[in-house]
């Protein structure tokens, strides 16, 4: 056993290292190490702390998921009321706000700060002696619920702020940070994919998911949701800590909180208007959803002078973007058969524009959902589009004059086979293993962006490939020939060749993707990764017993049984064999860098490379210890330019960043 003193030193070192990577990953979105490596650091720390329980502190990264499920939450009073915001729905209303502000303080001109209006749950974080002591929900504004244990699981929330930083910022060790807990689009999709695989009810939107996640009684459940936090206010004794709001945001950033990266100081309401306009379009591209822009008076002395009403401050307003909700009529409800054979009811809608996109169908998920909504054919429903996510039916707003109830078909609408429903499941399934719908869906899943990323293998092509008998399973893809492919509808020689190139390129993708792509029930992306890391090869995974499978982190009996069942089926065994023969990558490249040739170097790619997809090029860089980011800055070391590069190329030139063509990139890799 290590001596107490050296253990303390080792523990401090590990904590610092882990905090650094948490910040890189969860706040800056620029991870430098793999998840496996991160987990390893964490496990080392856990082991040391277990040996030396006296050295455990509440702000240790191991304490993020701690405590046991509780009975309920304590109610806590806020230091100062957590107010709401007044809304502006037009630029006229925004100008009214500006006029009220200027008249209120008798000035010609006021400085504003604009930032995103995050769509989540507001929270107050209280730090004592620099350490996170309490997290409290807004509640009714005066009192909220103590959700400290849940909040601590959110990795973008620092568990402590170091004294050096506080000193530099001239801040006391007692302070409060307020902000919004949100779920990114990616985390939302991930959470819903997992829920779908488990047959659980889906979250309607990221906001509900975040709000629900913070208020569950078991912190381990919150941790699984990968929530995020954006700080928007810094208080000392219930009052703004610094002279200007912009200073607070800058200080919060230094304290390693995540703040709106796109906040802007505006010197007039014209500037504010431009900011709102600019983000109306661009918000679709953000990794999280926003429902508007918050406009705040920058100077805190002016804020104090303006004061607040019982509900909202007079110095801030929320400019709201038009809601992406619309009402329309359900023309029909049909059933789709998924790759697992699950029947999904889908509402066919009278086409309607929702936030600039025409919507004509919406999934109803399963029969329980149809029941819950009480929706029937002919009804008028409210639909909502949350980000990129497929629109969903919120509720029935008017029952149709002639309504028709939807019934689960007795036979599979695709192949006419029997359908069956397990007691404990929500979904009805087609029992026919060879159902062509399953085949089509399996192919689409296999080709998906998160799986083998075969661009160009969309629904139309898959339909033709399956219907013509050219492709019966995913292994057949690797034996396709140019000529028959080029003869398909909507295909020509060039597009057929492109597709073949894409298919060829997919062979090189990681084993974790392949495992996920196989479409084994309950095996999502993350499980695919864990399995690949644990077993190292498809062969080892294929032969693993249920007992061995359960040893993999996060794999429980249900998942293990499903994997074992998959590989025990002779058709699947054959399929796997053929995939191996086709030359797919069936070994996990160890995450440890192949070399450190590119260590510390940051790459940006623009344009198309001839030999590699973006994914492959990225994997190459990381496998040699480098990292890839999406935008060019002074910190970028190399911009790799393919054909038809975008604006990143110009930016690289103007910043004087080294520019590489594909050959130079390969040379750098030592090829
Ligand atoms: S400042 C005194 N800034 O919007 C009010 N709020 O609709 C201070 N919100 O309850 C709030 N993003 O939860 C502020 N950048 C942002 C925000 C934000 C989202 C939430 C906040 C508030 C709600 C009001």
XYZ file of C-alpha atoms and ligand atoms in Angstrom:
695
model
C 0.000 0.000 0.000
C 1.266 3.456 -0.793
C 2.149 5.733 2.065
C -0.485 8.293 3.020
C 1.626 11.189 1.879
C 2.413 9.916 -1.576
C -1.195 8.779 -1.952
C -2.382 12.290 -1.166
C -0.050 13.620 -3.814
C -1.154 11.053 -6.375
C -4.802 11.743 -5.600
C -4.311 15.489 -6.055
C -2.572 14.887 -9.359
C -5.297 12.586 -10.654
C -8.029 14.998 -9.620
C -6.362 17.831 -11.425
C -5.953 15.699 -14.517
C -9.577 14.548 -14.447
C -10.877 18.074 -13.906
C -8.834 19.248 -16.865
C -10.379 16.602 -19.099
C -13.884 17.214 -17.797
C -13.455 20.865 -18.676
C -12.034 20.064 -22.112
C -14.828 17.644 -22.876
C -17.898 19.131 -21.277
C -17.232 22.859 -21.364
C -14.957 23.425 -24.345
C -16.164 20.487 -26.446
C -12.576 19.654 -27.308
C -11.741 16.296 -25.766
C -8.111 15.288 -25.852
C -8.364 11.709 -24.658
C -10.689 8.787 -25.330
C -13.556 7.880 -23.016
C -11.722 4.698 -22.105
C -8.653 6.634 -21.050
C -10.814 8.981 -19.018
C -12.540 6.066 -17.300
C -9.150 4.628 -16.507
C -8.039 7.804 -14.745
C -11.290 7.834 -12.818
C -10.871 4.209 -11.790
C -7.358 4.874 -10.564
C -8.657 7.722 -8.449
C -11.529 5.616 -7.120
C -9.139 2.845 -6.142
C -6.808 5.217 -4.323
C -9.664 6.894 -2.504
C -11.023 3.506 -1.471
C -7.657 2.727 0.068
C -7.567 6.110 1.803
C -11.146 7.044 2.659
C -9.900 9.871 4.843
C -8.686 11.683 1.753
C -12.075 11.806 0.005
C -13.375 15.369 -0.360
C -16.817 16.493 -1.544
C -15.334 18.157 -4.613
C -13.473 15.077 -5.791
C -14.583 14.044 -9.313
C -15.480 10.649 -7.880
C -18.221 12.307 -5.854
C -20.244 13.308 -8.875
C -22.421 10.245 -8.672
C -22.871 9.586 -5.011
C -25.603 8.992 -2.540
C -28.581 6.760 -2.849
C -32.036 7.438 -4.229
C -34.012 9.689 -1.939
C -37.598 9.903 -0.801
C -38.045 13.503 -1.821
C -36.296 16.860 -1.978
C -35.805 19.469 0.724
C -37.185 22.927 0.109
C -34.668 25.757 0.212
C -35.115 29.530 0.212
C -33.251 31.520 -2.440
C -30.798 34.252 -1.400
C -32.659 36.526 -3.735
C -35.781 35.734 -5.744
C -35.152 33.887 -8.988
C -37.188 36.000 -11.327
C -38.634 35.170 -14.671
C -38.238 37.267 -17.815
C -40.718 39.362 -19.745
C -41.042 38.385 -23.382
C -40.893 40.364 -26.610
C -42.431 38.721 -29.659
C -41.480 41.364 -32.224
C -38.836 43.977 -32.872
C -41.454 46.622 -32.016
C -41.759 45.140 -28.567
C -37.989 45.033 -28.323
C -37.839 48.739 -29.138
C -40.513 49.452 -26.519
C -38.284 47.731 -23.993
C -35.300 49.844 -25.051
C -37.382 53.021 -24.740
C -38.574 52.066 -21.240
C -34.994 51.370 -20.199
C -33.626 54.661 -21.519
C -36.514 56.685 -20.103
C -36.162 54.872 -16.788
C -32.626 56.085 -16.300
C -32.777 59.262 -18.377
C -30.046 58.312 -20.827
C -29.747 58.529 -24.592
C -27.843 55.347 -24.953
C -27.480 52.047 -23.089
C -25.103 49.113 -23.505
C -26.723 45.723 -23.810
C -25.467 42.178 -23.770
C -27.216 39.532 -25.867
C -26.960 35.830 -25.211
C -28.864 32.722 -26.158
C -32.028 31.908 -24.286
C -31.416 28.344 -23.284
C -34.425 26.114 -23.157
C -34.054 24.089 -20.004
C -34.401 24.414 -16.280
C -32.941 27.284 -14.266
C -30.827 26.477 -11.277
C -28.937 28.255 -8.516
C -25.553 26.885 -7.485
C -24.183 28.010 -4.153
C -20.464 27.766 -3.488
C -19.048 27.881 0.029
C -15.354 28.174 0.596
C -14.997 27.731 -3.148
C -16.771 24.358 -3.132
C -20.192 23.578 -4.582
C -22.424 23.279 -1.528
C -25.933 23.364 -2.928
C -27.888 23.258 -6.163
C -31.449 24.535 -5.959
C -34.172 24.608 -8.631
C -36.045 27.814 -9.318
C -39.232 26.403 -7.865
C -41.747 29.214 -7.318
C -38.942 31.793 -7.486
C -38.739 32.281 -3.715
C -38.102 28.711 -2.665
C -36.858 25.783 -4.710
C -35.843 22.178 -4.261
C -32.425 21.051 -3.129
C -31.162 18.888 -5.998
C -27.475 19.036 -5.070
C -26.694 15.369 -5.642
C -28.228 15.418 -9.100
C -26.539 18.649 -10.064
C -23.159 17.290 -9.054
C -23.418 14.629 -11.755
C -23.352 17.320 -14.461
C -19.791 17.444 -15.660
C -19.830 21.006 -16.937
C -20.535 22.193 -13.387
C -17.260 22.683 -11.496
C -17.397 21.038 -8.087
C -14.986 23.684 -6.821
C -13.286 26.818 -8.056
C -9.657 27.202 -7.154
C -8.655 29.992 -4.825
C -6.040 31.408 -7.178
C -8.683 32.106 -9.817
C -11.045 33.658 -7.268
C -8.287 35.865 -5.945
C -7.324 37.000 -9.407
C -10.935 37.920 -10.100
C -11.195 39.621 -6.680
C -14.081 37.375 -5.731
C -14.842 36.028 -2.263
C -14.971 32.291 -1.642
C -18.740 32.499 -1.078
C -20.669 33.120 -4.260
C -23.640 31.959 -6.298
C -23.848 30.990 -9.946
C -27.166 30.878 -11.722
C -27.787 29.346 -15.071
C -29.704 26.833 -17.097
C -29.471 23.064 -17.162
C -30.065 21.841 -20.678
C -29.767 18.750 -22.803
C -27.909 19.024 -26.107
C -29.597 17.731 -29.241
C -27.074 14.920 -29.354
C -27.676 13.861 -25.767
C -31.411 14.060 -26.418
C -31.214 11.827 -29.470
C -28.969 9.478 -27.590
C -31.290 9.301 -24.594
C -34.297 8.658 -26.800
C -32.492 6.032 -28.842
C -31.667 4.230 -25.632
C -35.213 4.549 -24.377
C -36.535 3.279 -27.675
C -34.250 0.259 -27.511
C -35.484 -0.457 -24.026
C -39.079 0.066 -25.072
C -39.460 3.022 -22.711
C -41.555 6.142 -23.256
C -39.637 8.765 -25.239
C -38.893 12.295 -24.044
C -40.973 14.806 -25.954
C -38.185 17.396 -26.196
C -34.803 18.259 -24.672
C -36.360 20.661 -22.184
C -38.645 18.041 -20.683
C -35.772 15.601 -20.598
C -33.526 18.066 -18.758
C -36.213 19.143 -16.309
C -37.182 15.552 -15.625
C -33.561 14.500 -15.294
C -32.778 17.059 -12.627
C -35.785 16.107 -10.593
C -35.411 12.329 -10.469
C -34.693 10.967 -7.036
C -31.814 8.751 -8.091
C -28.679 10.756 -9.035
C -27.326 7.801 -11.029
C -30.257 8.311 -13.415
C -29.420 11.986 -13.832
C -25.821 11.060 -14.613
C -26.919 8.827 -17.508
C -28.678 11.700 -19.235
C -25.487 13.648 -19.953
C -27.010 16.984 -19.038
C -25.202 20.231 -19.561
C -25.088 23.561 -17.777
C -24.735 27.130 -19.044
C -23.982 29.832 -16.483
C -25.599 33.245 -16.973
C -25.232 35.074 -13.712
C -22.653 35.472 -10.952
C -23.827 36.770 -7.576
C -22.216 37.666 -4.282
C -24.587 38.244 -1.384
C -27.480 37.981 -3.808
C -26.190 40.842 -5.971
C -24.277 40.880 -9.262
C -20.629 40.380 -8.423
C -19.098 42.647 -11.044
C -19.720 46.014 -12.649
C -20.834 44.697 -15.969
C -22.729 41.593 -17.000
C -20.145 40.964 -19.730
C -17.468 40.930 -17.000
C -19.454 38.320 -15.086
C -19.641 36.093 -18.154
C -15.904 36.465 -18.723
C -15.222 35.718 -15.045
C -17.475 32.640 -15.121
C -15.564 31.410 -18.111
C -12.304 31.760 -16.228
C -13.836 29.895 -13.332
C -14.310 27.063 -15.885
C -18.051 27.376 -16.222
C -19.614 27.052 -19.612
C -21.200 30.318 -20.738
C -22.891 31.202 -24.013
C -19.915 31.203 -26.381
C -21.711 33.609 -28.685
C -22.692 36.345 -26.265
C -22.190 39.826 -27.680
C -21.986 43.342 -26.344
C -24.391 45.593 -28.255
C -24.142 49.359 -28.208
C -27.670 50.016 -29.426
C -31.011 48.337 -29.928
C -30.170 48.212 -33.660
C -27.247 45.972 -32.819
C -29.519 43.868 -30.621
C -31.942 43.469 -33.510
C -29.143 42.346 -35.801
C -27.993 39.812 -33.248
C -31.523 38.386 -32.962
C -31.832 38.208 -36.728
C -28.483 36.569 -37.140
C -29.311 33.804 -34.699
C -32.800 33.090 -35.973
C -31.341 31.071 -38.848
C -28.151 29.988 -37.211
C -29.815 28.532 -34.140
C -30.713 25.396 -36.083
C -27.016 24.651 -36.324
C -26.335 24.997 -32.601
C -25.668 21.808 -30.654
C -28.514 22.763 -28.308
C -31.940 24.313 -28.720
C -32.662 27.926 -27.966
C -36.090 29.519 -27.987
C -34.945 33.122 -28.147
C -32.372 35.712 -27.198
C -32.010 37.268 -23.767
C -31.172 40.969 -23.872
C -29.677 42.427 -20.688
C -28.537 45.865 -19.648
C -24.785 45.503 -19.291
C -24.022 47.831 -16.364
C -25.134 46.382 -13.065
C -25.537 49.814 -11.486
C -28.065 50.612 -14.186
C -29.757 47.259 -13.587
C -30.136 48.157 -9.904
C -31.547 51.545 -10.773
C -34.186 50.010 -13.011
C -35.110 47.330 -10.469
C -37.767 44.739 -11.082
C -41.472 44.049 -10.940
C -42.763 41.192 -8.809
C -42.225 38.845 -11.701
C -39.327 40.033 -13.847
C -36.418 42.470 -13.977
C -36.964 45.727 -15.868
C -33.395 45.526 -17.197
C -33.759 42.360 -19.240
C -36.107 40.877 -21.787
C -36.434 37.650 -23.729
C -36.893 38.079 -27.459
C -38.760 34.918 -28.440
C -38.498 33.256 -31.813
C -41.776 32.072 -33.294
C -42.728 28.665 -31.888
C -42.237 25.706 -34.137
C -45.665 24.326 -33.489
C -48.554 24.086 -35.883
C -51.953 22.467 -36.064
C -52.962 20.137 -38.864
C -55.273 17.258 -39.700
C -54.458 13.560 -39.396
C -55.394 12.127 -42.799
C -54.490 8.577 -41.948
C -52.586 6.432 -39.518
C -50.414 3.751 -41.067
C -48.051 1.169 -39.677
C -44.345 0.944 -40.406
C -42.269 -2.127 -39.732
C -38.856 -1.449 -38.214
C -35.694 -3.500 -38.419
C -36.516 -5.353 -35.229
C -39.919 -6.079 -36.669
C -41.611 -3.596 -34.342
C -44.753 -2.041 -35.772
C -44.775 1.729 -35.429
C -47.945 3.716 -36.021
C -47.257 6.814 -38.109
C -49.657 9.713 -38.609
C -49.968 10.935 -42.192
C -50.652 14.634 -41.908
C -52.100 17.298 -44.111
C -48.775 18.912 -45.097
C -48.012 21.989 -43.037
C -45.086 24.393 -42.631
C -43.437 24.254 -39.230
C -40.544 26.648 -38.756
C -39.670 26.597 -42.452
C -39.967 22.850 -42.972
C -42.878 21.013 -44.572
C -44.143 18.291 -42.319
C -46.372 15.540 -43.661
C -45.848 12.666 -41.269
C -45.125 12.133 -37.635
C -44.351 9.038 -35.649
C -46.780 7.997 -32.955
C -44.186 5.623 -31.494
C -46.460 2.802 -30.323
C -50.022 1.874 -29.431
C -49.680 3.179 -25.881
C -48.871 6.581 -27.283
C -51.883 6.470 -29.621
C -54.042 5.640 -26.598
C -52.447 8.308 -24.430
C -52.997 11.004 -27.051
C -56.464 9.659 -27.838
C -55.765 10.496 -31.458
C -57.978 9.205 -34.267
C -57.963 9.608 -38.042
C -59.681 12.896 -38.925
C -58.625 14.724 -35.749
C -56.840 18.059 -35.723
C -53.608 17.817 -33.791
C -50.881 20.111 -32.533
C -47.461 19.112 -33.826
C -44.091 20.363 -32.704
C -40.692 20.234 -34.300
C -37.901 20.235 -31.771
C -34.645 21.016 -33.534
C -33.679 18.492 -36.164
C -35.760 15.889 -34.447
C -38.663 14.363 -36.325
C -41.846 16.214 -35.426
C -44.173 14.692 -32.892
C -47.833 15.056 -32.033
C -48.265 17.051 -28.834
C -52.016 16.673 -28.418
C -55.385 16.516 -30.104
C -56.796 20.022 -30.370
C -60.074 19.184 -32.078
C -61.779 15.884 -32.666
C -62.703 15.253 -36.291
C -66.375 15.257 -37.309
C -65.906 11.853 -38.845
C -63.311 10.142 -36.769
C -61.919 6.718 -37.360
C -60.146 4.753 -34.725
C -56.784 3.255 -35.548
C -56.483 -0.484 -35.058
C -53.368 -2.593 -34.939
C -53.400 -4.710 -38.102
C -53.765 -8.459 -37.646
C -50.999 -9.209 -40.099
C -47.692 -7.577 -40.920
C -48.487 -4.954 -43.572
C -45.222 -5.791 -45.348
C -45.138 -9.564 -45.552
C -48.524 -10.707 -44.282
C -47.079 -12.757 -41.432
C -48.501 -13.065 -37.960
C -47.768 -10.323 -35.463
C -47.135 -10.789 -31.809
C -46.865 -8.736 -28.637
C -44.826 -9.685 -25.601
C -46.517 -9.073 -22.248
C -43.864 -6.759 -20.923
C -43.339 -4.868 -24.170
C -45.138 -1.922 -25.673
C -44.453 -2.881 -29.263
C -46.167 -5.381 -31.547
C -43.714 -7.240 -33.768
C -43.775 -9.153 -37.037
C -42.625 -12.711 -36.309
C -41.172 -13.387 -39.757
C -37.372 -13.265 -39.594
C -37.156 -12.782 -43.351
C -39.722 -9.954 -43.521
C -38.535 -7.600 -46.268
C -39.321 -4.551 -44.151
C -36.909 -5.793 -41.536
C -34.349 -6.284 -44.227
C -34.772 -2.782 -45.534
C -34.621 -1.252 -42.108
C -31.579 -3.317 -41.179
C -29.814 -2.050 -44.274
C -30.727 1.540 -43.519
C -29.545 1.142 -39.955
C -26.322 -0.464 -41.119
C -25.662 2.401 -43.521
C -26.602 5.083 -40.978
C -24.377 8.005 -40.101
C -23.617 6.623 -36.662
C -23.101 3.104 -38.003
C -21.173 2.348 -41.219
C -21.825 5.810 -42.595
C -22.575 4.755 -46.170
C -23.751 8.012 -47.639
C -26.044 7.544 -50.614
C -27.634 4.335 -49.390
C -31.002 5.903 -48.705
C -34.541 4.570 -48.649
C -35.123 4.730 -52.402
C -32.029 2.727 -53.244
C -32.544 0.230 -50.439
C -36.119 -0.395 -51.602
C -34.879 -1.218 -55.082
C -31.964 -3.319 -53.882
C -34.211 -5.457 -51.690
C -37.180 -5.625 -54.040
C -35.002 -6.664 -56.979
C -33.350 -9.336 -54.866
C -29.881 -7.865 -55.403
C -29.374 -7.513 -51.687
C -30.708 -9.854 -49.045
C -28.544 -8.810 -46.142
C -25.839 -6.324 -45.273
C -23.018 -8.622 -46.405
C -24.431 -8.543 -49.947
C -23.594 -4.847 -50.096
C -19.939 -5.747 -50.314
C -20.483 -7.813 -53.452
C -22.429 -5.273 -55.468
C -21.236 -4.676 -59.011
C -21.224 -1.441 -60.913
C -23.372 -2.348 -63.883
C -26.570 -3.650 -62.292
C -26.308 -0.912 -59.714
C -26.062 1.794 -62.367
C -29.239 0.466 -63.949
C -31.390 1.137 -60.931
C -33.780 4.043 -60.987
C -32.222 7.387 -60.026
C -28.795 5.877 -60.547
C -26.166 6.453 -63.153
C -22.646 5.224 -63.596
C -21.183 8.057 -61.532
C -23.571 7.777 -58.593
C -23.254 3.994 -58.624
C -19.481 4.287 -58.480
C -19.755 6.789 -55.644
C -21.920 4.381 -53.714
C -19.473 1.540 -54.292
C -16.659 3.794 -53.074
C -18.632 4.620 -49.964
C -19.267 0.948 -49.313
C -15.600 0.172 -49.830
C -14.581 2.958 -47.456
C -16.898 1.644 -44.756
C -14.765 -1.492 -44.500
C -12.141 0.503 -42.690
C -14.405 1.877 -39.977
C -14.007 0.889 -36.361
C -15.218 -2.357 -34.868
C -17.432 -0.464 -32.444
C -19.377 0.951 -35.376
C -19.693 -2.458 -36.962
C -21.058 -3.965 -33.756
C -23.595 -1.181 -33.488
C -24.406 -1.501 -37.203
C -25.323 -5.175 -36.849
C -28.488 -4.017 -35.156
C -28.428 -6.372 -32.192
C -31.304 -5.550 -29.901
C -30.380 -3.293 -26.966
C -26.933 -2.639 -28.406
C -26.635 1.080 -29.023
C -23.608 3.076 -30.018
C -22.178 3.261 -26.538
C -22.610 -0.436 -25.883
C -20.971 -1.107 -29.245
C -17.989 0.895 -28.118
C -17.738 -0.822 -24.753
C -17.989 -4.247 -26.347
C -15.325 -3.426 -28.930
C -12.997 -2.114 -26.260
C -13.577 -5.086 -23.999
C -13.287 -7.912 -26.512
C -10.981 -6.333 -29.049
C -12.282 -8.399 -31.957
C -15.530 -9.552 -33.488
C -14.386 -13.135 -33.112
C -13.978 -12.798 -29.363
C -17.334 -11.080 -29.042
C -19.062 -13.701 -31.160
C -17.817 -16.513 -28.921
C -18.439 -14.759 -25.605
C -20.750 -16.448 -23.127
C -23.458 -14.556 -21.282
C -21.299 -14.617 -18.155
C -18.412 -13.051 -20.028
C -20.684 -10.468 -21.586
C -22.004 -9.363 -18.215
C -18.458 -8.499 -17.200
C -18.495 -5.610 -19.665
C -19.270 -2.316 -17.942
C -22.910 -1.205 -18.381
C -23.961 -4.549 -19.888
C -26.702 -6.153 -17.837
C -28.352 -9.576 -18.124
C -30.949 -8.419 -20.628
C -28.372 -6.975 -23.024
C -26.019 -9.928 -22.547
C -28.810 -12.379 -23.344
C -29.729 -10.476 -26.470
C -26.126 -10.455 -27.727
C -25.618 -14.141 -27.005
C -28.875 -14.973 -28.730
C -27.883 -12.971 -31.773
C -24.600 -14.786 -32.242
C -26.061 -18.187 -31.536
C -28.379 -17.928 -34.490
C -26.930 -19.766 -37.467
C -28.065 -17.156 -39.998
C -26.253 -14.483 -38.030
C -23.160 -16.634 -37.695
C -23.081 -16.947 -41.458
C -23.606 -13.248 -41.890
C -20.700 -12.408 -39.610
C -18.484 -14.869 -41.451
C -19.306 -13.256 -44.769
C -18.595 -9.788 -43.397
C -15.188 -10.972 -42.245
C -14.526 -12.500 -45.647
C -15.547 -9.275 -47.333
C -12.631 -7.615 -45.558
C -14.346 -5.454 -42.961
C -12.330 -4.243 -40.027
C -13.174 -6.686 -37.259
C -10.436 -5.761 -34.814
C -10.596 -2.892 -32.405
C -7.734 -0.551 -32.932
C -6.632 0.098 -29.417
C -7.508 3.610 -28.397
C -3.968 4.238 -27.213
C -2.401 6.273 -29.979
C -0.478 4.261 -32.561
C 2.172 6.881 -32.320
C 2.583 10.276 -30.779
C 3.685 11.685 -34.076
C 0.876 14.261 -34.025
C 0.677 14.809 -30.265
C -0.436 18.301 -29.374
C -1.340 19.147 -32.968
C -4.767 20.384 -33.910
C -6.239 19.689 -37.340
C -9.146 21.100 -39.287
C -10.441 19.487 -42.489
C -12.143 21.259 -45.334
C -13.214 20.000 -48.739
C -13.259 16.396 -49.861
C -10.282 14.080 -49.639
C -9.894 11.383 -52.251
C -8.647 8.532 -50.049
C -10.477 9.080 -46.804
C -13.852 10.069 -45.511
C -13.892 12.779 -42.838
C -14.425 10.127 -40.221
C -11.456 8.075 -41.341
C -9.177 11.084 -41.595
C -10.245 12.109 -38.090
C -9.607 8.651 -36.724
C -6.158 8.707 -38.304
C -5.291 11.966 -36.638
C -6.456 10.841 -33.203
C -4.746 7.498 -33.575
C -1.494 9.392 -33.862
C -2.213 11.494 -30.829
C -3.505 14.619 -32.587
C -6.913 16.181 -32.388
C -9.509 17.453 -34.804
C -11.670 20.513 -34.364
C -14.305 21.989 -36.619
C -13.235 25.599 -36.876
C -10.009 27.342 -37.739
C -8.373 29.592 -35.190
C -4.904 30.780 -34.349
C -4.544 27.647 -32.278
C -5.040 25.400 -35.312
C -1.805 23.781 -36.430
C -2.867 22.403 -39.802
C -5.745 22.844 -42.179
C -6.023 19.881 -44.521
C -7.588 20.927 -47.791
C -9.382 18.624 -50.207
C -11.301 19.439 -53.369
C -13.845 22.263 -53.161
C -12.715 23.604 -49.782
C -14.996 25.963 -47.863
C -14.408 29.223 -46.050
C -12.105 27.480 -43.600
C -9.480 27.533 -46.317
C -9.670 31.319 -46.634
C -9.613 31.695 -42.880
C -6.519 29.511 -42.656
C -4.799 31.650 -45.262
C -5.690 34.884 -43.521
C -4.483 33.560 -40.164
C -1.331 32.128 -41.664
C -2.131 28.577 -40.517
C -0.170 25.800 -42.255
C -2.162 24.369 -45.159
C -1.720 20.769 -46.266
C -3.005 18.962 -49.294
C -3.813 15.278 -49.080
C -0.312 14.182 -50.060
C 1.309 16.424 -47.474
C -1.146 15.119 -44.870
C -0.161 11.542 -45.660
C 3.474 12.466 -45.475
C 2.913 13.899 -42.040
C 1.352 10.598 -41.035
C 4.487 8.867 -42.211
C 2.824 7.154 -45.127
S -31.187 35.653 -17.084
C -33.682 37.781 -13.710
N -30.220 34.463 -19.194
O -35.367 31.934 -19.068
C -33.805 36.727 -14.716
N -32.198 33.589 -18.230
O -38.113 32.762 -19.313
C -32.477 36.203 -14.979
N -33.043 31.583 -19.349
O -36.070 31.745 -15.674
C -32.512 35.252 -16.053
N -31.457 31.481 -20.862
O -34.358 30.108 -16.622
C -31.199 34.477 -18.279
N -29.214 33.510 -21.048
C -30.190 33.510 -20.120
C -31.205 32.548 -20.098
C -32.204 32.621 -19.141
C -32.564 30.913 -20.389
C -34.262 31.196 -18.625
C -34.221 31.388 -17.157
C -35.452 32.194 -16.810
C -36.297 31.974 -18.023
C -37.307 33.059 -18.219
